[in-house]
Short mmCIF file of C-alpha atoms in Angstrom, two decimals:
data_model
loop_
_atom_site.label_atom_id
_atom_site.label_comp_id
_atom_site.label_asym_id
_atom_site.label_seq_id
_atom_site.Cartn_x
_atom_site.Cartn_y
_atom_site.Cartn_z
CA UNK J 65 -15.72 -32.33 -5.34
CA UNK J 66 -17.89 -32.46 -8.74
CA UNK J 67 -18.29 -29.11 -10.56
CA UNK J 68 -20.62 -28.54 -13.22
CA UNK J 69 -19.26 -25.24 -15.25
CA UNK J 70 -21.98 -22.59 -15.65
CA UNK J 71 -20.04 -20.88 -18.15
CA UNK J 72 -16.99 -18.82 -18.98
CA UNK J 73 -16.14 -16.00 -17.69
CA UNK J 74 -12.90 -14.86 -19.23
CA UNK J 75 -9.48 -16.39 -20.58
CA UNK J 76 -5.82 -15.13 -20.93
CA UNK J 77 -2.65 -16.69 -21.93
CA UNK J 78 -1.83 -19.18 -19.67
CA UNK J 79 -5.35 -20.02 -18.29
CA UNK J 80 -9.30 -19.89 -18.59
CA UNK J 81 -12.15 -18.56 -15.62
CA UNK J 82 -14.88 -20.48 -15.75
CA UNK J 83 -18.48 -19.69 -13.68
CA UNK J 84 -18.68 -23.08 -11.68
CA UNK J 85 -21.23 -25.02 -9.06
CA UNK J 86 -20.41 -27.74 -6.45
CA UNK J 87 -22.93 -30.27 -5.66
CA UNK J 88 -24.21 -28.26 -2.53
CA UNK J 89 -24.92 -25.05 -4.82
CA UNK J 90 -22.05 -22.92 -4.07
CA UNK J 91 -20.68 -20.93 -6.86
CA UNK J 92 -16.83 -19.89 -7.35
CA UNK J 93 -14.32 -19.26 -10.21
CA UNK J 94 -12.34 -21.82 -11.26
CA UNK J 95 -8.83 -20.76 -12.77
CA UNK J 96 -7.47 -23.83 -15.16
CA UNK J 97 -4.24 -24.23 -16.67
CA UNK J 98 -4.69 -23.60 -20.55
CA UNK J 99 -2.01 -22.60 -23.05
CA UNK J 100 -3.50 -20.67 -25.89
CA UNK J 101 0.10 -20.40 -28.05
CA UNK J 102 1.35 -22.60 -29.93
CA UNK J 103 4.84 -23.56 -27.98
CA UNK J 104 6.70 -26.49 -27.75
CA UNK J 105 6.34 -29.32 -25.10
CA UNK J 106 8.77 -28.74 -22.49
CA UNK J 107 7.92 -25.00 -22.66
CA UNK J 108 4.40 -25.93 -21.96
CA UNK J 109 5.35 -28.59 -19.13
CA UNK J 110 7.95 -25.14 -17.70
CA UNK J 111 4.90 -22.91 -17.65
CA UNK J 112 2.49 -25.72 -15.98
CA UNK J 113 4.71 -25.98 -12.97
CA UNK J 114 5.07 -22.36 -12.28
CA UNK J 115 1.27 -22.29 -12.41
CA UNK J 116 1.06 -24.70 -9.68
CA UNK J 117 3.15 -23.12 -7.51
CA UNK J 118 1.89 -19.68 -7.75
CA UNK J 119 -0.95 -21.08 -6.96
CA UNK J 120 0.05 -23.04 -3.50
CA UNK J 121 1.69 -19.50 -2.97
CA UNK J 122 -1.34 -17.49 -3.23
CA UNK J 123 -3.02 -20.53 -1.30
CA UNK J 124 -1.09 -19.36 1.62
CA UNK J 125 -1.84 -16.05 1.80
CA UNK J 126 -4.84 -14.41 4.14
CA UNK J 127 -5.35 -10.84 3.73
CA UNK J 128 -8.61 -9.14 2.77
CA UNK J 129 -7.29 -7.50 -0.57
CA UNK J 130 -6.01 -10.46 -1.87
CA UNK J 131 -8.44 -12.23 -3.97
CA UNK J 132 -8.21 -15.65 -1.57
CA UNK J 133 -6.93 -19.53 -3.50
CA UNK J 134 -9.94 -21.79 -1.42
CA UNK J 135 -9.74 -25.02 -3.03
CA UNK J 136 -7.96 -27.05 -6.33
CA UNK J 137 -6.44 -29.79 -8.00
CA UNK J 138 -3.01 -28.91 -9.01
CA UNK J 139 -2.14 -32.26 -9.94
CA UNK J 140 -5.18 -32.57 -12.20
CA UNK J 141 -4.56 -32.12 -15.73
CA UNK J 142 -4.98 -29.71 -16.19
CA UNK J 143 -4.43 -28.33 -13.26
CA UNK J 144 -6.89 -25.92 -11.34
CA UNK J 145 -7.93 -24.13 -8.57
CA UNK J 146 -10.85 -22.25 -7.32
CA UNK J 147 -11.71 -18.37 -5.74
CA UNK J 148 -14.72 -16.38 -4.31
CA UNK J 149 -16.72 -15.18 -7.54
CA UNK J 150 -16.35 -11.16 -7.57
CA UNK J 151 -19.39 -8.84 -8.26
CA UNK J 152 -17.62 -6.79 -11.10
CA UNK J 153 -13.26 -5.85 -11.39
CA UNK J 154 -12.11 -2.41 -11.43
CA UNK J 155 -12.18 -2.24 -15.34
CA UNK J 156 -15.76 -2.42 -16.03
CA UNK J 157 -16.90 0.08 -12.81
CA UNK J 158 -14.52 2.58 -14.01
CA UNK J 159 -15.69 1.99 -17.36
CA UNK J 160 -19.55 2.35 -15.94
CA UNK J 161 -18.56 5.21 -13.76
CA UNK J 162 -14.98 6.92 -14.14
CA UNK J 163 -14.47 8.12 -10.69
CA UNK J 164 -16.25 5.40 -9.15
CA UNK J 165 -18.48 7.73 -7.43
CA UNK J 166 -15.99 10.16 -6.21
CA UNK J 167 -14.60 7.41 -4.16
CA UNK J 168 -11.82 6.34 -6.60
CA UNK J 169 -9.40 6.83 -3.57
CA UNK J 170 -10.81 4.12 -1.74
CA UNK J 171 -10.29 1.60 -4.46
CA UNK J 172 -6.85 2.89 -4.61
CA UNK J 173 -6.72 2.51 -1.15
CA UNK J 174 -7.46 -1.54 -1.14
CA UNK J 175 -4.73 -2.13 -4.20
CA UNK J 176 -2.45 -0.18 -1.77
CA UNK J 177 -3.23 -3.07 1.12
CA UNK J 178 -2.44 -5.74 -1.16
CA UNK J 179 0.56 -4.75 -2.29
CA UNK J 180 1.74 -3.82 0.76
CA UNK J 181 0.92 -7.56 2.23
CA UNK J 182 2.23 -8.89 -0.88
CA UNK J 183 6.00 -6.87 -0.51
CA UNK J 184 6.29 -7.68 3.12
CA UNK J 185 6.84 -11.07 1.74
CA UNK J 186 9.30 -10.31 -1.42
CA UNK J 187 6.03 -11.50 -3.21
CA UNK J 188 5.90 -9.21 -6.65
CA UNK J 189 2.20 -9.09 -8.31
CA UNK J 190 3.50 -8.39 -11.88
CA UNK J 191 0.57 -8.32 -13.60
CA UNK J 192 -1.55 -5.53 -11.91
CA UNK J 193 -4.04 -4.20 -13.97
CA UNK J 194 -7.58 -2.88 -13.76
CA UNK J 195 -8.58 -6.59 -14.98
CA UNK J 196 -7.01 -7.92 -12.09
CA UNK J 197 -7.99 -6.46 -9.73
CA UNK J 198 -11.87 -7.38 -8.40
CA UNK J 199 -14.57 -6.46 -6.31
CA UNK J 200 -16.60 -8.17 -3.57
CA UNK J 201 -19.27 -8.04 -1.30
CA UNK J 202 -19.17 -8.59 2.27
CA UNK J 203 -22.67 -8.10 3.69
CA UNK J 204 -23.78 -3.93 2.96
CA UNK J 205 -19.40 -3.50 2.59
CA UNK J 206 -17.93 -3.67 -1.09
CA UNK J 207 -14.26 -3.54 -1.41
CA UNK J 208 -11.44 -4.42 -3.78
CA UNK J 209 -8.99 -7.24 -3.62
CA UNK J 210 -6.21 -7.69 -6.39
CA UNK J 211 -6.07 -11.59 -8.37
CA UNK J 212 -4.10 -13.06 -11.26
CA UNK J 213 -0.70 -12.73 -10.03
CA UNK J 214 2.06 -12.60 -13.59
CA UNK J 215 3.28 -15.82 -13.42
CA UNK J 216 5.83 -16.44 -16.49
CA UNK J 217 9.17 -14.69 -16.51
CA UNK J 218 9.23 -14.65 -20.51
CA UNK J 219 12.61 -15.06 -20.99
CA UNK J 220 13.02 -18.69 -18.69
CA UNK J 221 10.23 -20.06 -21.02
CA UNK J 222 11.79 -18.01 -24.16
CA UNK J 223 8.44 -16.86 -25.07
CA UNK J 224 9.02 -13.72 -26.77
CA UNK J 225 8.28 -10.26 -25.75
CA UNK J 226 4.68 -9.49 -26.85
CA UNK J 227 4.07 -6.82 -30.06
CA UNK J 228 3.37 -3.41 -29.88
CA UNK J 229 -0.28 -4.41 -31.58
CA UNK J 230 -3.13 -4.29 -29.41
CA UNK J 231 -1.11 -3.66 -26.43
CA UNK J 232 -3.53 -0.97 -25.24
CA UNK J 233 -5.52 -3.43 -23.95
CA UNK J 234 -3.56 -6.06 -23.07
CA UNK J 235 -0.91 -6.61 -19.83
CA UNK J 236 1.66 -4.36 -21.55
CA UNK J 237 -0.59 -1.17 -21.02
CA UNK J 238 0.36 -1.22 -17.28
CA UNK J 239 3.79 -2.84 -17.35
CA UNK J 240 6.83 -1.51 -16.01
CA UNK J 241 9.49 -1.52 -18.71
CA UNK J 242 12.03 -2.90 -16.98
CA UNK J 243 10.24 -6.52 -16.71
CA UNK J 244 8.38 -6.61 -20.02
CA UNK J 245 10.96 -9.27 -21.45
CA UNK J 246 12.45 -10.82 -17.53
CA UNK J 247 9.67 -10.93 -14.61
CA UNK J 248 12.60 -11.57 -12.68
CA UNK J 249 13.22 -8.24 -12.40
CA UNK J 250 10.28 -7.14 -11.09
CA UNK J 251 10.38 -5.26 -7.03
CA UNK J 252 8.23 -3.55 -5.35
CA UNK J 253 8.89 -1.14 -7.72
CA UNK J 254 7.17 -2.38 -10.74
CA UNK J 255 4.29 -3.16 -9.29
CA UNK J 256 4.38 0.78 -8.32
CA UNK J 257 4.89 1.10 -11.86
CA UNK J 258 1.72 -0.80 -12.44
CA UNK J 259 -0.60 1.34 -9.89
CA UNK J 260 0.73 4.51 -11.45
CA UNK J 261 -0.95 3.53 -14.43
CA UNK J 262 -4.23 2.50 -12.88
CA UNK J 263 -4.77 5.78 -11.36
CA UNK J 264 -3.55 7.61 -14.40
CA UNK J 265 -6.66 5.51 -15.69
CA UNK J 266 -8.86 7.46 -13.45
CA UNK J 267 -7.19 10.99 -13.26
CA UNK J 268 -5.60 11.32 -16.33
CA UNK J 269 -5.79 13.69 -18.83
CA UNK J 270 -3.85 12.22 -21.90
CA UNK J 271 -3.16 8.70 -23.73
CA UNK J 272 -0.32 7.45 -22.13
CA UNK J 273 2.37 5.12 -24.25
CA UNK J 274 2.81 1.59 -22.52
CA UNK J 275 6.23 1.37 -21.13
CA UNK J 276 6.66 4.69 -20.84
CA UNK J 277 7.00 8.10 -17.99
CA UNK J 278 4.01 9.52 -17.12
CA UNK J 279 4.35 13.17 -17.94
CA UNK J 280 1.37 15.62 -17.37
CA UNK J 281 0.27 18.38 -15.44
CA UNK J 282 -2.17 18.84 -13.21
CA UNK J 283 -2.29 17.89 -9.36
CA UNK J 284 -1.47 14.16 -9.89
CA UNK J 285 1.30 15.08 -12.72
CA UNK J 286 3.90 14.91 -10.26
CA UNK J 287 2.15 11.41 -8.54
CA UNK J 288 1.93 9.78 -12.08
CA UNK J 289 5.07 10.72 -12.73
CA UNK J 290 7.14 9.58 -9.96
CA UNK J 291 5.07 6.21 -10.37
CA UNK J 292 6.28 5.80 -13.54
CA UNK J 293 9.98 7.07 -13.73
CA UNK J 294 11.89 4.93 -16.35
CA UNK J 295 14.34 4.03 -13.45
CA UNK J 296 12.82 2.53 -11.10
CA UNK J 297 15.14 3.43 -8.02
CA UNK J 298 13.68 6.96 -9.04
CA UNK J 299 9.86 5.94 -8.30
CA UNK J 300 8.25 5.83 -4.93
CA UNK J 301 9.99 3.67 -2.75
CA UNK J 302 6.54 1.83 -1.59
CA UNK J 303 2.98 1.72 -2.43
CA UNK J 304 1.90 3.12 0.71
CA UNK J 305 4.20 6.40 -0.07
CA UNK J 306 2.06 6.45 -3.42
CA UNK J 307 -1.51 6.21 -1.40
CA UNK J 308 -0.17 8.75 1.08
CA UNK J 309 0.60 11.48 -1.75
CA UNK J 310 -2.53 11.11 -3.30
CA UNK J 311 -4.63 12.02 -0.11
CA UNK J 312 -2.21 14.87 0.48
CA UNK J 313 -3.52 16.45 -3.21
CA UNK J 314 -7.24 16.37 -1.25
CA UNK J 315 -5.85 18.36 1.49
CA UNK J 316 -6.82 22.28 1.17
CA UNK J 317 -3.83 23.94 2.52
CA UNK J 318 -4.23 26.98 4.98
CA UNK J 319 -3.59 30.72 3.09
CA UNK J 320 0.16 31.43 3.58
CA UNK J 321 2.13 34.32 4.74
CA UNK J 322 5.57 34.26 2.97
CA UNK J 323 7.01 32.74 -0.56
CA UNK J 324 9.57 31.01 1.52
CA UNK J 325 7.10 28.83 2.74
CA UNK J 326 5.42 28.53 -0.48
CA UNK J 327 8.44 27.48 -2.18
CA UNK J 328 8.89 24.10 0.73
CA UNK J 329 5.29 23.36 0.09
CA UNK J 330 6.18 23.32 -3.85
CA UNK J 331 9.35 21.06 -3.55
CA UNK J 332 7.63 18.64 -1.08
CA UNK J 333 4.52 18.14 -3.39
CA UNK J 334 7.13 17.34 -6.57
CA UNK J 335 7.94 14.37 -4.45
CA UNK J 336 11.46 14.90 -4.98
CA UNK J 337 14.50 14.31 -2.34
CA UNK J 338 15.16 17.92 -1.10
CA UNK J 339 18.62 19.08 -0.49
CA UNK J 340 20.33 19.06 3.26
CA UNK J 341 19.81 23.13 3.23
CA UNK J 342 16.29 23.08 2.12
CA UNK J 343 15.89 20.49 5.02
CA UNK J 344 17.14 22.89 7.07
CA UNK J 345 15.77 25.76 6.14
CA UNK J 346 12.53 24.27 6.49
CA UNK J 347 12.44 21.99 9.84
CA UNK J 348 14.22 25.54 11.43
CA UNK J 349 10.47 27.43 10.07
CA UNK J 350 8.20 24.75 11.58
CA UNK J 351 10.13 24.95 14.57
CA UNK J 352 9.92 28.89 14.94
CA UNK J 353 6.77 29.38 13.86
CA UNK J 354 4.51 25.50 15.20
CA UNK J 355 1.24 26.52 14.90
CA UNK J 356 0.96 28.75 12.24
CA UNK J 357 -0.90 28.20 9.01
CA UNK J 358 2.69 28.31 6.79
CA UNK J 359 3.91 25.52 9.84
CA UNK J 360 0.89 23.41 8.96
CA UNK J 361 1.18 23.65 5.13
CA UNK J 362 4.81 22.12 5.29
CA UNK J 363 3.47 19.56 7.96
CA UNK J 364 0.83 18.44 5.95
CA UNK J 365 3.07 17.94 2.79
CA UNK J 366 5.86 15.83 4.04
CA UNK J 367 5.13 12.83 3.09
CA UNK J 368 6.46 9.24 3.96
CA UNK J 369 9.04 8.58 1.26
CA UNK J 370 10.17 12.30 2.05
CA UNK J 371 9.99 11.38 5.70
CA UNK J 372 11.94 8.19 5.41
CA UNK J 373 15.09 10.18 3.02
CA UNK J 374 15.28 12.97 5.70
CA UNK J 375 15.82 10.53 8.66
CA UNK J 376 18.42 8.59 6.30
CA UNK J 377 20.68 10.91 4.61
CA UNK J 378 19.82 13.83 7.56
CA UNK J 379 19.56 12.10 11.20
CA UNK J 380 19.89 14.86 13.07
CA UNK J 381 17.17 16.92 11.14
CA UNK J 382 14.92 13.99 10.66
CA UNK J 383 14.85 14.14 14.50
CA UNK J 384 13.67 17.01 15.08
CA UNK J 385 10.85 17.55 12.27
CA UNK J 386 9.65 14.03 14.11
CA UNK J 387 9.18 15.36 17.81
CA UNK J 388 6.93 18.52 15.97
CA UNK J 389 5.51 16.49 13.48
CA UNK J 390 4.53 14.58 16.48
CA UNK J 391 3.30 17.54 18.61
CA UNK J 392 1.16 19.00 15.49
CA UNK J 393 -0.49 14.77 15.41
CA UNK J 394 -0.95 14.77 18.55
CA UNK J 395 -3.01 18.07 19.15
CA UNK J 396 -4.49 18.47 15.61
CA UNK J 397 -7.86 16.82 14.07
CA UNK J 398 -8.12 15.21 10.30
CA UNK J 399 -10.29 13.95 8.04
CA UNK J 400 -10.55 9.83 8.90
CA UNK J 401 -8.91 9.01 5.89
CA UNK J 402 -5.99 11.00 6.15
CA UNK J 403 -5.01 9.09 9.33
CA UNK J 404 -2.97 5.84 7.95
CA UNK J 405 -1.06 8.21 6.12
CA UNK J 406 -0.04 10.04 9.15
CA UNK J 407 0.67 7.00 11.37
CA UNK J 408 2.92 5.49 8.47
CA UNK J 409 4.95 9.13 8.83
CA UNK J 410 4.94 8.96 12.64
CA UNK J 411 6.53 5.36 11.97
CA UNK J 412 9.57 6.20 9.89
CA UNK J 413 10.32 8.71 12.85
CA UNK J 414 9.70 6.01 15.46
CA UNK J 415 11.88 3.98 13.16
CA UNK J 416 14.59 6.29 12.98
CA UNK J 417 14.42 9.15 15.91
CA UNK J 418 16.31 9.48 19.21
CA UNK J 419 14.17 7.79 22.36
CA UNK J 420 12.62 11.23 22.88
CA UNK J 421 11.33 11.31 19.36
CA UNK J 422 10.16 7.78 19.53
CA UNK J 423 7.91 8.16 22.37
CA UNK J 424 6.21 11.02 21.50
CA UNK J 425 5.56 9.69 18.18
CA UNK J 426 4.04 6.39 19.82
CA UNK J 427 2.16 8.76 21.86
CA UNK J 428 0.72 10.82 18.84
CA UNK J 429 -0.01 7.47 16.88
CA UNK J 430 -2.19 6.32 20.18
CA UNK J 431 -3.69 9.76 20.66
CA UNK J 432 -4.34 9.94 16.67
CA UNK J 433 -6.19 6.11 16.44
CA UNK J 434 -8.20 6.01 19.54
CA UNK J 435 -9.71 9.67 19.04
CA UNK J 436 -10.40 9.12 15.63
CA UNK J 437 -11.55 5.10 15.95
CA UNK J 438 -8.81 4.14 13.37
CA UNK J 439 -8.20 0.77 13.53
CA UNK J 440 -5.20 0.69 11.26
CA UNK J 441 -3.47 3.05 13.47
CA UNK J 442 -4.62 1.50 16.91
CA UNK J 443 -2.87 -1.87 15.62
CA UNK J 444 0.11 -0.44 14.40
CA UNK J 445 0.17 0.98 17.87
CA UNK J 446 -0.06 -1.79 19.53
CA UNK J 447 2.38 -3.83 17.39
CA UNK J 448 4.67 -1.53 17.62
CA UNK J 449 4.53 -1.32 21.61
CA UNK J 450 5.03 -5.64 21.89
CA UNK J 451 6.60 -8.03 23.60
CA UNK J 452 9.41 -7.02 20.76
CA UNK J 453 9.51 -3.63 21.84
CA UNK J 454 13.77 -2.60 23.16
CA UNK J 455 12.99 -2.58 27.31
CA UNK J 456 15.12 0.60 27.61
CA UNK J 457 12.33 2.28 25.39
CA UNK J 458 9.45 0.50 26.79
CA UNK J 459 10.64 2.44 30.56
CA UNK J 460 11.30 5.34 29.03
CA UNK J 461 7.70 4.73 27.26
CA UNK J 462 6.57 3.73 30.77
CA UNK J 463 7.48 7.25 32.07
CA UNK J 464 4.81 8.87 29.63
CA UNK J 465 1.98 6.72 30.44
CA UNK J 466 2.40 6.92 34.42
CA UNK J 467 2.54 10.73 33.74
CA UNK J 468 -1.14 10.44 31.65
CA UNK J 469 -2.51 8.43 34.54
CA UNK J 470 -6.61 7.84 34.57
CA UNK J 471 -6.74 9.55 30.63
CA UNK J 472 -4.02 6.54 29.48
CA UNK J 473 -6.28 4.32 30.96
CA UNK J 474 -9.45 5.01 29.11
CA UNK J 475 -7.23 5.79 25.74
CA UNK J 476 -6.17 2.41 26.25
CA UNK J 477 -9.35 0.47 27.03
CA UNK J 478 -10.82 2.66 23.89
CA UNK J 479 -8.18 1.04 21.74
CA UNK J 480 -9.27 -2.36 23.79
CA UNK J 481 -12.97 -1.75 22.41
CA UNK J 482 -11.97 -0.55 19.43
CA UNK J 483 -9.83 -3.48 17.84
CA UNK J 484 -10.18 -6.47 20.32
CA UNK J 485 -6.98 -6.67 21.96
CA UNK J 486 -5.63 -6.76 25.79
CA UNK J 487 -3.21 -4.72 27.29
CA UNK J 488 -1.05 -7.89 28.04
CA UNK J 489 -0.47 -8.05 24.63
CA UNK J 490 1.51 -4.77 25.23
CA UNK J 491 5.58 -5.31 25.86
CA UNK J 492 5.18 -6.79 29.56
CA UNK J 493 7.05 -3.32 31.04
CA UNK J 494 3.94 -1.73 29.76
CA UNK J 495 1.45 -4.14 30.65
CA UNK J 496 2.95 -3.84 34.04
CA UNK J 497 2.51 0.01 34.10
CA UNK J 498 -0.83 0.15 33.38
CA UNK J 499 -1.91 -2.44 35.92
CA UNK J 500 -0.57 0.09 38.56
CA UNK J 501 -1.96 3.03 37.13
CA UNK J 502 -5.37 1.89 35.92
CA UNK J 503 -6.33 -0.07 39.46
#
């Protein structure tokens, strides 16, 4: 394939973007292996070959968020390969417009796929930055996917660790400590590390020092900071725990009764592990008092990192908050976007609860996608409820649906509609039941 470079449209330290055309008119990026330090030979050759293979890595990858590999030459030299051109990245629309409209969430929301996808597969971005990550145009949509994955682990190429000077602009800026001078250590963790400080970009309220905890206050002070602890075992445990806490900050909270109640809300929304008592304490007040508007506050504030400690350290609790947690789901209505958060929640207890618990969390997560046309929680449904599924809880699941009859039916043929699937691709127990029941 000839390409005729238009012109350049950024460089870093291991490689230059360039603006190029095929011969049929079509325009992408082209990333090309480019050292711009001075380092010896072997170094160089070290760096090239980790280049290429991030590259055949990222090649493999499908997912909307992630800024697709399409085509290249990795055995050119230099090596290169080619991507979609973006419309803008994340650093000059927040720089044109700091909340992005009010829909800063969303953006968040997209960098929250990616890394998702990307730590399914023990794949660690590294390098996340507002630079990095870019935005698209598909038809009237627009949406964020995250490039430029860190490739060099600076102390296999003995590169040194990069000055304090200019570093508030540079990779450092959004680094998590532990990894500035050994990319091997980086986890799921440090890329955490990473988003904390692209939303502290956009709801900050004071210079932050690279390398550093996040301390301020304000709604997102506790977010930020928990993003950013120095020890990482300390931060959120994944990025979707980070996305879900930051929608929970838009939810206005019903007036409450009693300071006991108060006081859960407070510890849940420090996103701190809370003791076995205080679990206690409050599961034993939703479970008196489901319905209320102090039952409701704590419901709405447990979030999915909180959810998933409960169930480990406290089985027996974590149980029981999951069969209300999934009675208030499945009876309640919430904003749209507020729904993937939920369905991750009603997952850890699916996860981890008794067969009781599990079903009627499936059943919330069904009820929850198909009445509010969620597609992200339909599919988790469904992939969830597969061929996979344990056959003891797919009859035990079985039991529910013959007892919803004719409204199962059109739940499920909603969910049909909704993300293009058949009920065969249900575990075959349940495909069976609904043959019977829906004829």
């Amino acid at each position: 394939m000839a390409l005729t470079k238009i012109r350049t449209l950024g460089s870093g330290g291991f490689g230059v973007v360039d603006l190029v055309e095929d011969d049929a008119g079509a325009h992408f990026a082209r990333k090309t292996f480019h050292v711009l330090q001075n380092l010896p030979p072997q170094i160089i050759e070290n760096v090239r070959r980790r280049f290429a293979r991030e590259a055949r890595t990222q090649m493999g990858i499908r997912h909307r968020n992630i800024v697709p590999v399409v085509d290249g030459d990795l055995d050119h030299d230099p090596p290169y390969y080619l991507m979609p051109v973006a419309v803008s990245s994340l650093q000059d629309d927040l720089a044109r417009d700091g909340t992005l409209g009010g829909a800063w969430i969303a953006a968040i929301a997209d960098i929250v796929a990616a890394l998702d996808e990307l730590h399914s597969m023990h794949i660690y971005h590294r390098d996340l930055k507002t630079q990095n990550v870019l935005r698209f145009e598909e038809g009237s949509e627009q949406f964020y996917a995250v490039s430029d994955f860190g490739l060099i682990a600076m102390n296999e190429t003995r590169i040194s660790a990069l000055t304090m000077t200019g570093m508030a602009k540079g990779s450092d800026y959004y680094t998590a400590p532990e990894i500035t001078s050994d990319l091997r250590r980086a986890s799921p963790q440090s890329d955490i590390y990473s988003l904390g400080c692209i939303i502290h970009d956009i709801v900050g309220t004071q210079p932050r020092i690279p390398c550093h905890e996040i301390r301020e206050d304000g709604p997102y002070g506790a977010i930020l900071r928990n993003c950013t602890r120095t020890d990482a075992s300390r931060r959120f445990k994944s990025a979707k725990a980070v996305l879900d806490a930051l929608i929970s900050v838009s939810v206005t909270l019903p007036p409450l009764t009693n300071e006991r109640t108060s006081g859960f809300v407070e510890q849940l929304n420090q996103h701190e592990p809370l003791s076995e008592a205080a679990w206690r304490g409050l599961v034993e007040l939703v479970e008196d008092e489901f319905g209320s508007n102090d039952a409701r506050a704590i419901l709405v504030s447990v979030g999915l990192d909180q959810a998933s400690d409960l169930c480990t350290r406290h089985p027996e609790l974590g149980d029981r908050l999951g069969q209300i947690y999934a009675r208030w789901v499945h009876g309640s209505s919430f904003a749209f976007e507020r729904c993937d958060a939920l369905a991750n929640v009603l997952e850890v207890f699916v996860d981890a609860g008794s067969f009781e618990t599990k079903v009627d969390c499936l059943m919330a997560m069904l009820e929850l996608g198909t009445s509010h046309n969620r597609w992200y929680v339909e599919r988790k449904f469904f992939q969830l409820c597969g061929p996979s599924m344990d056959d003891n809880l797919a009859r035990r699941l079985g039991v529910e649906f013959r007892a919803a009859g004719s409204d199962l039916c059109r739940t499920i043929g909603r969910a049909e509609l909704s993300i293009q699937v058949s009920r065969g691709q249900l575990h075959p127990v349940l495909a069976q039941i609904l043959e019977e029941v829906c004829t």
